[in-house]
Amino acid sequence: MTVIDIPADSLFGIDNLPYGVFSTENSPRRVGVRVADKVVDLAVALGDDVFAEPTLNPFMAQGKSRWDDVRARITTLVQGEIDDAAVLDVDAVAMHLPFDVADYVDFYASEHHATNLGKLFRPDSAPLMPNWKHLPVGYHGRSSTVVVSGTDIVRPCGQRKLAGDDAPTFGPSVRLDIEAEMGFVVGVPSTLGEPIAPDEFADHVFGAVIVNDWSARDIQAWEYVPLGPFLGKSFATSVSPWVVPLAALEAARVDTPTQDPQPLPYLRGEQKWGLDIDLAVEWNGDVVSRPPYAQMYWSPAQMLAHTTINGAASSTGDLFASGTISGTEKNTRGAFIELTWGGAEPATVAGEERTFLQDGDEVSISATAPAANGGRIGFGEVRARILPATQADR
Ligand code: MN
């Protein structure tokens, strides 16, 4: 039998207990829970076949009372003796996409990011559109290209019209960027025609991951009017492998910033779903930004309420991301287009000058939040490396 050593300052202590999908050379994909530097194989430890599935979806669909029950059992389990066969070193397993992504939607919930992008993309008009403080603006992304941390990102090619060009050209993106975001995963689906109210958020949403919404700014700038982002975003979206359950975020819940004007009634709730999550963006090993989730204008509960208010159903495995997280200060901006002000103010990264991503660059976004015991919990990281374009000759 094994007793897991859980240091008091571990970001993966008993207040966290995130779920992921792992495999080893000898075993196929299955569900595990992260504790300190170990992964506990839940199919073995709990003897429950739902954890022998290759995704979290079947467990997520079982609902909140089941999630609470399993979390209580795991909390007891990991503080006692565990079957040796159920405990693996985190370095000895491969992590996979933790859930089958149903629909993927991305929002635009940071006032500071929306204001900065408005100034950069539309310098001659008001930075915030008239709708922005009345509804959480979003667009439908591409669920089939959501990939797990560690997956290389091939530089996309596409059509773009660069400053000074008379006509569009085709080629590798020259303004490849990141967007540091948090993503929320739906466990319990909703029925067509029955909207989810903001205060029903925790009955539907299972947990949260870190998201990097890779963005080709040159492709995006040329294509986005009037229907929004398309190929400039859909080539890849990366997520962290550990899904932190909402139950682990109780100590992180805060009010959103004051919403003025007051939103319409369907976007109002009694519960606080602002989240005090601190992110860090590392570019080739240098931390270049620390975006604060607590400053996000719209809460994820409002995002889900808005997504379903027209009667649209939501499904197990739906992923909705917050939009780029940017604070008021330059060193809290969650995208390089903001950090370098459209490329006009290059950053020094690991001793080299950078505006947008170069081939071979590596980006890691990590996040932590307050834990119930006064310490902190971690989301781990979403990391990826940029590979050269492969489709340039078209
Ligand atoms: Mn985004």
Tab-separated table of C-alpha atoms and ligand atoms in Angstrom:
chain	number	residue	atom	x	y	z
A	1	MET	CA	0.000	0.000	0.000
A	2	THR	CA	1.074	3.592	-0.627
A	3	VAL	CA	0.609	6.756	1.427
A	4	ILE	CA	0.976	9.871	-0.734
A	5	ASP	CA	3.242	12.567	0.686
A	6	ILE	CA	1.310	15.845	0.253
A	7	PRO	CA	3.484	18.874	1.137
A	8	ALA	CA	1.492	21.648	2.871
A	9	ASP	CA	2.386	24.117	0.103
A	10	SER	CA	1.545	21.786	-2.817
A	11	LEU	CA	-0.624	23.390	-5.516
A	12	PHE	CA	-2.218	19.943	-5.826
A	13	GLY	CA	-3.223	19.344	-2.215
A	14	ILE	CA	-6.527	17.951	-0.982
A	15	ASP	CA	-8.305	21.274	-1.612
A	16	ASN	CA	-7.717	20.883	-5.347
A	17	LEU	CA	-8.102	17.287	-6.647
A	18	PRO	CA	-8.387	18.024	-10.389
A	19	TYR	CA	-9.397	15.322	-12.859
A	20	GLY	CA	-7.547	14.351	-16.024
A	21	VAL	CA	-7.201	11.553	-18.565
A	22	PHE	CA	-3.887	9.703	-18.623
A	23	SER	CA	-2.287	6.622	-20.115
A	24	THR	CA	0.864	4.617	-19.536
A	25	GLU	CA	2.770	2.198	-21.768
A	26	ASN	CA	0.779	-0.607	-20.176
A	27	SER	CA	-2.656	0.906	-19.781
A	28	PRO	CA	-5.055	2.715	-22.097
A	29	ARG	CA	-6.592	6.123	-21.439
A	30	ARG	CA	-8.482	6.401	-18.183
A	31	VAL	CA	-9.474	9.006	-15.583
A	32	GLY	CA	-7.112	9.998	-12.799
A	33	VAL	CA	-6.968	12.608	-10.083
A	34	ARG	CA	-3.824	14.653	-9.399
A	35	VAL	CA	-2.511	14.684	-5.820
A	36	ALA	CA	0.866	16.361	-5.166
A	37	ASP	CA	3.219	14.769	-7.735
A	38	LYS	CA	1.103	11.620	-8.123
A	39	VAL	CA	-1.798	10.553	-10.283
A	40	VAL	CA	-4.364	8.272	-8.663
A	41	ASP	CA	-5.990	5.813	-11.081
A	42	LEU	CA	-9.644	6.143	-10.087
A	43	ALA	CA	-10.886	3.034	-11.878
A	44	VAL	CA	-8.536	0.974	-9.682
A	45	ALA	CA	-8.818	3.008	-6.477
A	46	LEU	CA	-12.604	3.385	-6.467
A	47	GLY	CA	-13.506	0.285	-8.481
A	48	ASP	CA	-15.879	2.375	-10.614
A	49	ASP	CA	-16.027	1.698	-14.360
A	50	VAL	CA	-16.976	5.282	-15.224
A	51	PHE	CA	-13.322	6.142	-14.575
A	52	ALA	CA	-12.072	3.445	-16.969
A	53	GLU	CA	-13.553	5.515	-19.807
A	54	PRO	CA	-11.110	7.419	-22.059
A	55	THR	CA	-12.805	10.789	-21.356
A	56	LEU	CA	-14.399	12.607	-18.425
A	57	ASN	CA	-17.706	13.008	-20.271
A	58	PRO	CA	-19.583	10.025	-18.758
A	59	PHE	CA	-18.624	11.102	-15.225
A	60	MET	CA	-19.352	14.776	-15.913
A	61	ALA	CA	-22.828	13.837	-17.173
A	62	GLN	CA	-23.695	12.170	-13.844
A	63	GLY	CA	-24.360	15.511	-12.146
A	64	LYS	CA	-23.505	17.549	-9.101
A	65	SER	CA	-24.582	15.197	-6.304
A	66	ARG	CA	-22.404	12.463	-7.860
A	67	TRP	CA	-19.481	14.924	-8.300
A	68	ASP	CA	-19.793	15.926	-4.630
A	69	ASP	CA	-19.998	12.306	-3.486
A	70	VAL	CA	-16.940	11.220	-5.497
A	71	ARG	CA	-14.949	14.257	-4.334
A	72	ALA	CA	-15.706	13.368	-0.703
A	73	ARG	CA	-14.612	9.764	-1.288
A	74	ILE	CA	-11.383	10.862	-3.010
A	75	THR	CA	-10.632	13.333	-0.200
A	76	THR	CA	-10.713	10.466	2.299
A	77	LEU	CA	-8.969	8.018	-0.030
A	78	VAL	CA	-5.879	10.141	-0.756
A	79	GLN	CA	-5.206	10.798	2.943
A	80	GLY	CA	-5.001	7.101	3.717
A	81	GLU	CA	-3.358	3.971	2.312
A	82	ILE	CA	-3.956	3.374	-1.402
A	83	ASP	CA	-3.437	0.252	-3.498
A	84	ASP	CA	0.074	0.524	-5.018
A	85	ALA	CA	-1.354	-0.223	-8.466
A	86	ALA	CA	-3.503	2.924	-8.288
A	87	VAL	CA	-0.674	5.409	-7.636
A	88	LEU	CA	1.586	6.628	-10.454
A	89	ASP	CA	4.221	9.352	-10.723
A	90	VAL	CA	2.886	12.301	-12.715
A	91	ASP	CA	6.112	12.234	-14.759
A	92	ALA	CA	5.469	8.606	-15.736
A	93	VAL	CA	2.118	9.122	-17.443
A	94	ALA	CA	1.013	10.759	-20.694
A	95	MET	CA	-1.799	13.281	-20.375
A	96	HIS	CA	-4.547	13.527	-22.981
A	97	LEU	CA	-7.429	15.819	-23.858
A	98	PRO	CA	-9.520	15.377	-20.680
A	99	PHE	CA	-12.967	15.528	-22.285
A	100	ASP	CA	-14.565	15.176	-25.702
A	101	VAL	CA	-15.292	18.752	-26.699
A	102	ALA	CA	-18.881	19.198	-27.848
A	103	ASP	CA	-19.441	22.857	-28.818
A	104	TYR	CA	-16.700	25.401	-28.281
A	105	VAL	CA	-17.557	29.065	-27.739
A	106	ASP	CA	-15.143	31.877	-26.944
A	107	PHE	CA	-16.163	35.116	-25.223
A	108	TYR	CA	-14.605	38.577	-24.987
A	109	ALA	CA	-15.238	39.328	-21.305
A	110	SER	CA	-12.289	41.539	-20.340
A	111	GLU	CA	-13.070	45.239	-20.631
A	112	HIS	CA	-9.351	46.070	-20.767
A	113	HIS	CA	-8.681	43.549	-23.563
A	114	ALA	CA	-11.749	44.606	-25.570
A	115	THR	CA	-10.742	48.264	-25.202
A	116	ASN	CA	-7.136	47.599	-26.252
A	117	LEU	CA	-8.176	45.472	-29.266
A	118	GLY	CA	-10.750	48.077	-30.260
A	119	LYS	CA	-8.041	50.746	-30.298
A	120	LEU	CA	-5.684	48.520	-32.308
A	121	PHE	CA	-8.220	47.140	-34.845
A	122	ARG	CA	-10.459	50.235	-35.168
A	123	PRO	CA	-8.326	53.267	-34.270
A	124	ASP	CA	-10.866	55.737	-35.689
A	125	SER	CA	-13.927	54.711	-33.656
A	126	ALA	CA	-14.976	54.131	-30.034
A	127	PRO	CA	-12.989	51.130	-28.695
A	128	LEU	CA	-16.007	49.363	-27.123
A	129	MET	CA	-18.970	48.557	-29.380
A	130	PRO	CA	-22.381	49.826	-28.107
A	131	ASN	CA	-23.461	46.261	-27.159
A	132	TRP	CA	-20.375	45.382	-25.096
A	133	LYS	CA	-21.654	46.336	-21.608
A	134	HIS	CA	-25.106	44.876	-22.303
A	135	LEU	CA	-24.171	41.306	-23.250
A	136	PRO	CA	-21.149	38.998	-23.115
A	137	VAL	CA	-19.942	39.101	-26.728
A	138	GLY	CA	-18.834	35.725	-28.088
A	139	TYR	CA	-18.308	33.640	-31.232
A	140	HIS	CA	-18.474	29.938	-32.079
A	141	GLY	CA	-15.024	28.354	-32.327
A	142	ARG	CA	-13.959	24.983	-33.705
A	143	SER	CA	-14.232	22.139	-31.191
A	144	SER	CA	-12.392	19.598	-33.367
A	145	THR	CA	-9.142	21.573	-33.143
A	146	VAL	CA	-9.061	21.863	-29.348
A	147	VAL	CA	-5.818	20.122	-28.317
A	148	VAL	CA	-4.168	19.292	-25.022
A	149	SER	CA	-1.094	21.012	-23.587
A	150	GLY	CA	2.113	19.695	-25.146
A	151	THR	CA	0.677	19.448	-28.661
A	152	ASP	CA	2.869	21.391	-31.122
A	153	ILE	CA	1.170	24.232	-33.013
A	154	VAL	CA	1.888	24.457	-36.746
A	155	ARG	CA	1.974	28.067	-37.945
A	156	PRO	CA	-1.201	28.564	-39.979
A	157	CYS	CA	-1.269	29.862	-43.530
A	158	GLY	CA	-4.012	31.999	-44.907
A	159	GLN	CA	-5.153	35.056	-46.726
A	160	ARG	CA	-4.153	38.396	-45.312
A	161	LYS	CA	-3.858	41.978	-46.470
A	162	LEU	CA	-0.936	43.604	-44.753
A	163	ALA	CA	-0.505	47.324	-44.210
A	164	GLY	CA	0.596	48.925	-47.484
A	165	ASP	CA	-0.515	45.989	-49.673
A	166	ASP	CA	-2.996	46.741	-52.467
A	167	ALA	CA	-4.353	43.198	-52.595
A	168	PRO	CA	-4.493	40.194	-50.266
A	169	THR	CA	-1.763	37.554	-50.433
A	170	PHE	CA	-1.527	33.950	-49.210
A	171	GLY	CA	1.159	32.672	-46.882
A	172	PRO	CA	2.225	31.819	-43.325
A	173	SER	CA	0.819	34.116	-40.659
A	174	VAL	CA	3.368	36.780	-39.723
A	175	ARG	CA	1.398	37.961	-36.669
A	176	LEU	CA	0.870	34.729	-34.723
A	177	ASP	CA	-0.287	35.438	-31.169
A	178	ILE	CA	-1.634	33.880	-27.990
A	179	GLU	CA	-4.705	34.616	-25.876
A	180	ALA	CA	-4.461	33.695	-22.175
A	181	GLU	CA	-7.926	32.625	-21.026
A	182	MET	CA	-9.832	30.394	-18.638
A	183	GLY	CA	-12.271	27.802	-20.022
A	184	PHE	CA	-15.365	26.274	-18.399
A	185	VAL	CA	-16.603	22.742	-19.090
A	186	VAL	CA	-20.283	21.788	-19.045
A	187	GLY	CA	-21.107	18.489	-17.333
A	188	VAL	CA	-24.903	18.407	-17.111
A	189	PRO	CA	-26.605	19.244	-20.402
A	190	SER	CA	-29.647	21.473	-20.795
A	191	THR	CA	-32.747	20.922	-22.879
A	192	LEU	CA	-33.582	22.757	-26.088
A	193	GLY	CA	-35.834	25.658	-25.135
A	194	GLU	CA	-34.851	25.796	-21.450
A	195	PRO	CA	-32.275	28.507	-20.656
A	196	ILE	CA	-29.820	28.104	-17.752
A	197	ALA	CA	-30.139	30.940	-15.206
A	198	PRO	CA	-26.941	32.467	-13.752
A	199	ASP	CA	-27.666	30.878	-10.353
A	200	GLU	CA	-27.929	27.413	-11.965
A	201	PHE	CA	-24.293	27.640	-13.111
A	202	ALA	CA	-22.905	25.138	-10.570
A	203	ASP	CA	-25.580	22.565	-11.424
A	204	HIS	CA	-24.288	22.412	-14.995
A	205	VAL	CA	-20.615	23.372	-15.068
A	206	PHE	CA	-18.163	20.722	-13.912
A	207	GLY	CA	-14.905	22.635	-13.778
A	208	ALA	CA	-12.316	24.921	-15.343
A	209	VAL	CA	-9.142	24.666	-17.426
A	210	ILE	CA	-6.551	27.115	-18.764
A	211	VAL	CA	-7.025	27.967	-22.453
A	212	ASN	CA	-4.627	29.375	-25.036
A	213	ASP	CA	-6.707	30.684	-27.944
A	214	TRP	CA	-3.997	30.885	-30.636
A	215	SER	CA	-4.734	33.805	-32.954
A	216	ALA	CA	-3.301	34.743	-36.359
A	217	ARG	CA	-3.830	38.498	-36.168
A	218	ASP	CA	-3.105	39.190	-39.851
A	219	ILE	CA	-5.621	36.553	-41.031
A	220	GLN	CA	-8.103	37.724	-38.373
A	221	ALA	CA	-7.846	41.435	-39.236
A	222	TRP	CA	-8.645	40.820	-42.926
A	223	GLU	CA	-11.452	38.262	-42.478
A	224	TYR	CA	-13.362	39.336	-39.364
A	225	VAL	CA	-15.698	42.017	-40.746
A	226	PRO	CA	-18.670	41.601	-40.505
A	227	LEU	CA	-19.121	38.083	-39.043
A	228	GLY	CA	-16.227	37.771	-36.590
A	229	PRO	CA	-13.202	35.483	-36.207
A	230	PHE	CA	-12.982	32.368	-38.415
A	231	LEU	CA	-9.728	30.920	-39.846
A	232	GLY	CA	-7.571	33.277	-37.791
A	233	LYS	CA	-8.601	31.288	-34.705
A	234	SER	CA	-9.852	27.855	-35.801
A	235	PHE	CA	-6.476	26.206	-36.533
A	236	ALA	CA	-5.829	25.350	-32.842
A	237	THR	CA	-6.959	26.038	-29.279
A	238	SER	CA	-4.889	24.524	-26.451
A	239	VAL	CA	-6.190	23.495	-23.017
A	240	SER	CA	-4.484	22.367	-19.803
A	241	PRO	CA	-4.886	18.652	-19.006
A	242	TRP	CA	-6.294	18.977	-15.467
A	243	VAL	CA	-9.928	20.012	-14.995
A	244	VAL	CA	-10.221	21.802	-11.637
A	245	PRO	CA	-13.714	21.105	-10.270
A	246	LEU	CA	-15.884	24.091	-9.357
A	247	ALA	CA	-15.977	22.716	-5.809
A	248	ALA	CA	-12.243	23.499	-5.524
A	249	LEU	CA	-12.857	27.151	-6.442
A	250	GLU	CA	-15.116	28.104	-3.508
A	251	ALA	CA	-12.370	30.236	-1.901
A	252	ALA	CA	-11.701	31.970	-5.236
A	253	ARG	CA	-15.251	33.273	-5.734
A	254	VAL	CA	-15.489	37.078	-5.783
A	255	ASP	CA	-17.826	39.740	-7.123
A	256	THR	CA	-17.268	40.848	-10.692
A	257	PRO	CA	-16.308	44.508	-11.149
A	258	THR	CA	-19.341	46.840	-10.943
A	259	GLN	CA	-21.529	46.344	-14.006
A	260	ASP	CA	-22.871	49.697	-15.166
A	261	PRO	CA	-25.358	49.835	-16.823
A	262	GLN	CA	-27.085	47.048	-14.916
A	263	PRO	CA	-27.513	44.016	-17.208
A	264	LEU	CA	-30.971	42.807	-18.235
A	265	PRO	CA	-32.723	40.518	-15.690
A	266	TYR	CA	-31.739	37.228	-17.423
A	267	LEU	CA	-28.068	38.109	-16.810
A	268	ARG	CA	-28.540	38.865	-13.100
A	269	GLY	CA	-27.957	36.333	-10.317
A	270	GLU	CA	-27.542	36.283	-6.566
A	271	GLN	CA	-24.408	34.140	-6.582
A	272	LYS	CA	-20.873	35.458	-6.968
A	273	TRP	CA	-19.103	33.898	-9.930
A	274	GLY	CA	-16.231	36.285	-10.423
A	275	LEU	CA	-13.063	34.249	-9.820
A	276	ASP	CA	-9.814	35.334	-8.174
A	277	ILE	CA	-7.487	33.359	-10.442
A	278	ASP	CA	-3.955	34.620	-11.181
A	279	LEU	CA	-2.393	33.614	-14.493
A	280	ALA	CA	1.236	33.790	-15.631
A	281	VAL	CA	2.349	33.827	-19.272
A	282	GLU	CA	5.826	32.451	-19.928
A	283	TRP	CA	7.446	33.093	-23.351
A	284	ASN	CA	10.617	31.077	-24.002
A	285	GLY	CA	11.059	30.752	-20.239
A	286	ASP	CA	10.499	34.421	-19.312
A	287	VAL	CA	7.320	35.463	-17.490
A	288	VAL	CA	6.090	38.372	-19.632
A	289	SER	CA	2.607	38.890	-18.168
A	290	ARG	CA	0.447	38.118	-15.128
A	291	PRO	CA	-3.220	38.454	-16.163
A	292	PRO	CA	-5.748	38.766	-13.280
A	293	TYR	CA	-8.998	36.861	-13.862
A	294	ALA	CA	-10.659	38.777	-10.990
A	295	GLN	CA	-10.887	41.865	-13.224
A	296	MET	CA	-13.092	40.126	-15.854
A	297	TYR	CA	-16.250	42.152	-16.465
A	298	TRP	CA	-18.619	39.259	-17.263
A	299	SER	CA	-18.788	36.135	-15.078
A	300	PRO	CA	-18.849	32.597	-16.531
A	301	ALA	CA	-22.352	32.191	-15.058
A	302	GLN	CA	-23.489	35.139	-17.185
A	303	MET	CA	-21.731	33.659	-20.233
A	304	LEU	CA	-23.637	30.365	-19.880
A	305	ALA	CA	-26.933	32.161	-19.231
A	306	HIS	CA	-26.401	34.248	-22.352
A	307	THR	CA	-25.440	31.193	-24.454
A	308	THR	CA	-28.750	29.475	-23.636
A	309	ILE	CA	-31.186	32.419	-23.364
A	310	ASN	CA	-32.383	31.955	-26.951
A	311	GLY	CA	-33.322	28.348	-26.167
A	312	ALA	CA	-30.103	26.806	-27.463
A	313	ALA	CA	-29.319	23.537	-25.661
A	314	SER	CA	-25.988	22.937	-23.991
A	315	SER	CA	-24.236	19.542	-24.013
A	316	THR	CA	-21.906	17.508	-21.851
A	317	GLY	CA	-18.427	18.506	-22.992
A	318	ASP	CA	-19.305	22.027	-24.106
A	319	LEU	CA	-16.308	24.292	-23.582
A	320	PHE	CA	-16.720	28.022	-23.251
A	321	ALA	CA	-13.716	30.258	-22.779
A	322	SER	CA	-13.590	33.684	-21.185
A	323	GLY	CA	-11.754	35.628	-23.828
A	324	THR	CA	-8.305	37.095	-23.303
A	325	ILE	CA	-7.661	38.121	-19.724
A	326	SER	CA	-6.034	41.543	-19.500
A	327	GLY	CA	-5.707	43.818	-16.495
A	328	THR	CA	-5.144	47.544	-16.393
A	329	GLU	CA	-1.329	47.409	-16.424
A	330	LYS	CA	0.845	46.603	-19.440
A	331	ASN	CA	2.449	43.618	-17.687
A	332	THR	CA	-0.997	42.066	-17.105
A	333	ARG	CA	-2.054	41.900	-20.766
A	334	GLY	CA	-2.935	38.386	-21.942
A	335	ALA	CA	-2.103	38.727	-25.654
A	336	PHE	CA	1.133	39.761	-27.372
A	337	ILE	CA	-0.688	42.164	-29.722
A	338	GLU	CA	-1.553	44.180	-26.609
A	339	LEU	CA	1.764	43.630	-24.845
A	340	THR	CA	3.721	44.937	-27.878
A	341	TRP	CA	0.949	47.356	-28.956
A	342	GLY	CA	0.404	45.850	-32.377
A	343	GLY	CA	4.124	45.139	-32.761
A	344	ALA	CA	5.128	48.801	-32.269
A	345	GLU	CA	6.685	48.201	-28.837
A	346	PRO	CA	8.755	44.985	-29.038
A	347	ALA	CA	9.313	42.980	-25.862
A	348	THR	CA	12.640	41.525	-24.789
A	349	VAL	CA	12.138	37.804	-24.303
A	350	ALA	CA	14.975	35.582	-23.121
A	351	GLY	CA	17.447	38.176	-24.426
A	352	GLU	CA	15.840	38.472	-27.874
A	353	GLU	CA	13.454	41.044	-29.288
A	354	ARG	CA	9.941	39.809	-30.028
A	355	THR	CA	6.667	41.199	-31.313
A	356	PHE	CA	4.743	38.106	-32.451
A	357	LEU	CA	5.649	34.404	-32.211
A	358	GLN	CA	8.581	32.983	-34.155
A	359	ASP	CA	9.019	29.341	-35.202
A	360	GLY	CA	10.486	27.365	-32.313
A	361	ASP	CA	9.062	29.700	-29.654
A	362	GLU	CA	7.439	28.043	-26.664
A	363	VAL	CA	4.605	29.497	-24.585
A	364	SER	CA	3.318	28.255	-21.234
A	365	ILE	CA	0.347	29.699	-19.377
A	366	SER	CA	-0.136	28.666	-15.739
A	367	ALA	CA	-2.735	29.651	-13.142
A	368	THR	CA	-3.340	29.492	-9.394
A	369	ALA	CA	-6.186	30.453	-7.068
A	370	PRO	CA	-6.805	30.735	-3.312
A	371	ALA	CA	-7.523	27.419	-1.585
A	372	ALA	CA	-9.964	26.751	1.237
A	373	ASN	CA	-7.111	26.172	3.723
A	374	GLY	CA	-5.479	29.564	3.108
A	375	GLY	CA	-2.923	28.185	0.658
A	376	ARG	CA	-3.260	28.000	-3.117
A	377	ILE	CA	-4.408	25.519	-5.700
A	378	GLY	CA	-2.922	25.145	-9.187
A	379	PHE	CA	-4.407	24.538	-12.615
A	380	GLY	CA	-1.055	23.312	-13.931
A	381	GLU	CA	-0.125	24.741	-17.308
A	382	VAL	CA	-0.974	24.818	-20.984
A	383	ARG	CA	2.276	24.674	-22.954
A	384	ALA	CA	3.064	24.455	-26.665
A	385	ARG	CA	5.792	25.093	-29.221
A	386	ILE	CA	5.408	26.750	-32.623
A	387	LEU	CA	6.411	24.688	-35.664
A	388	PRO	CA	7.033	26.165	-39.134
A	389	ALA	CA	4.182	26.441	-41.630
A	390	THR	CA	3.719	23.408	-43.891
A	391	GLN	CA	1.233	24.715	-46.482
A	392	ALA	CA	2.973	27.825	-47.788
A	393	ASP	CA	3.016	26.715	-51.464
A	394	ARG	CA	-0.652	27.004	-52.363
B	1	MN	MN	-10.049	34.350	-27.495
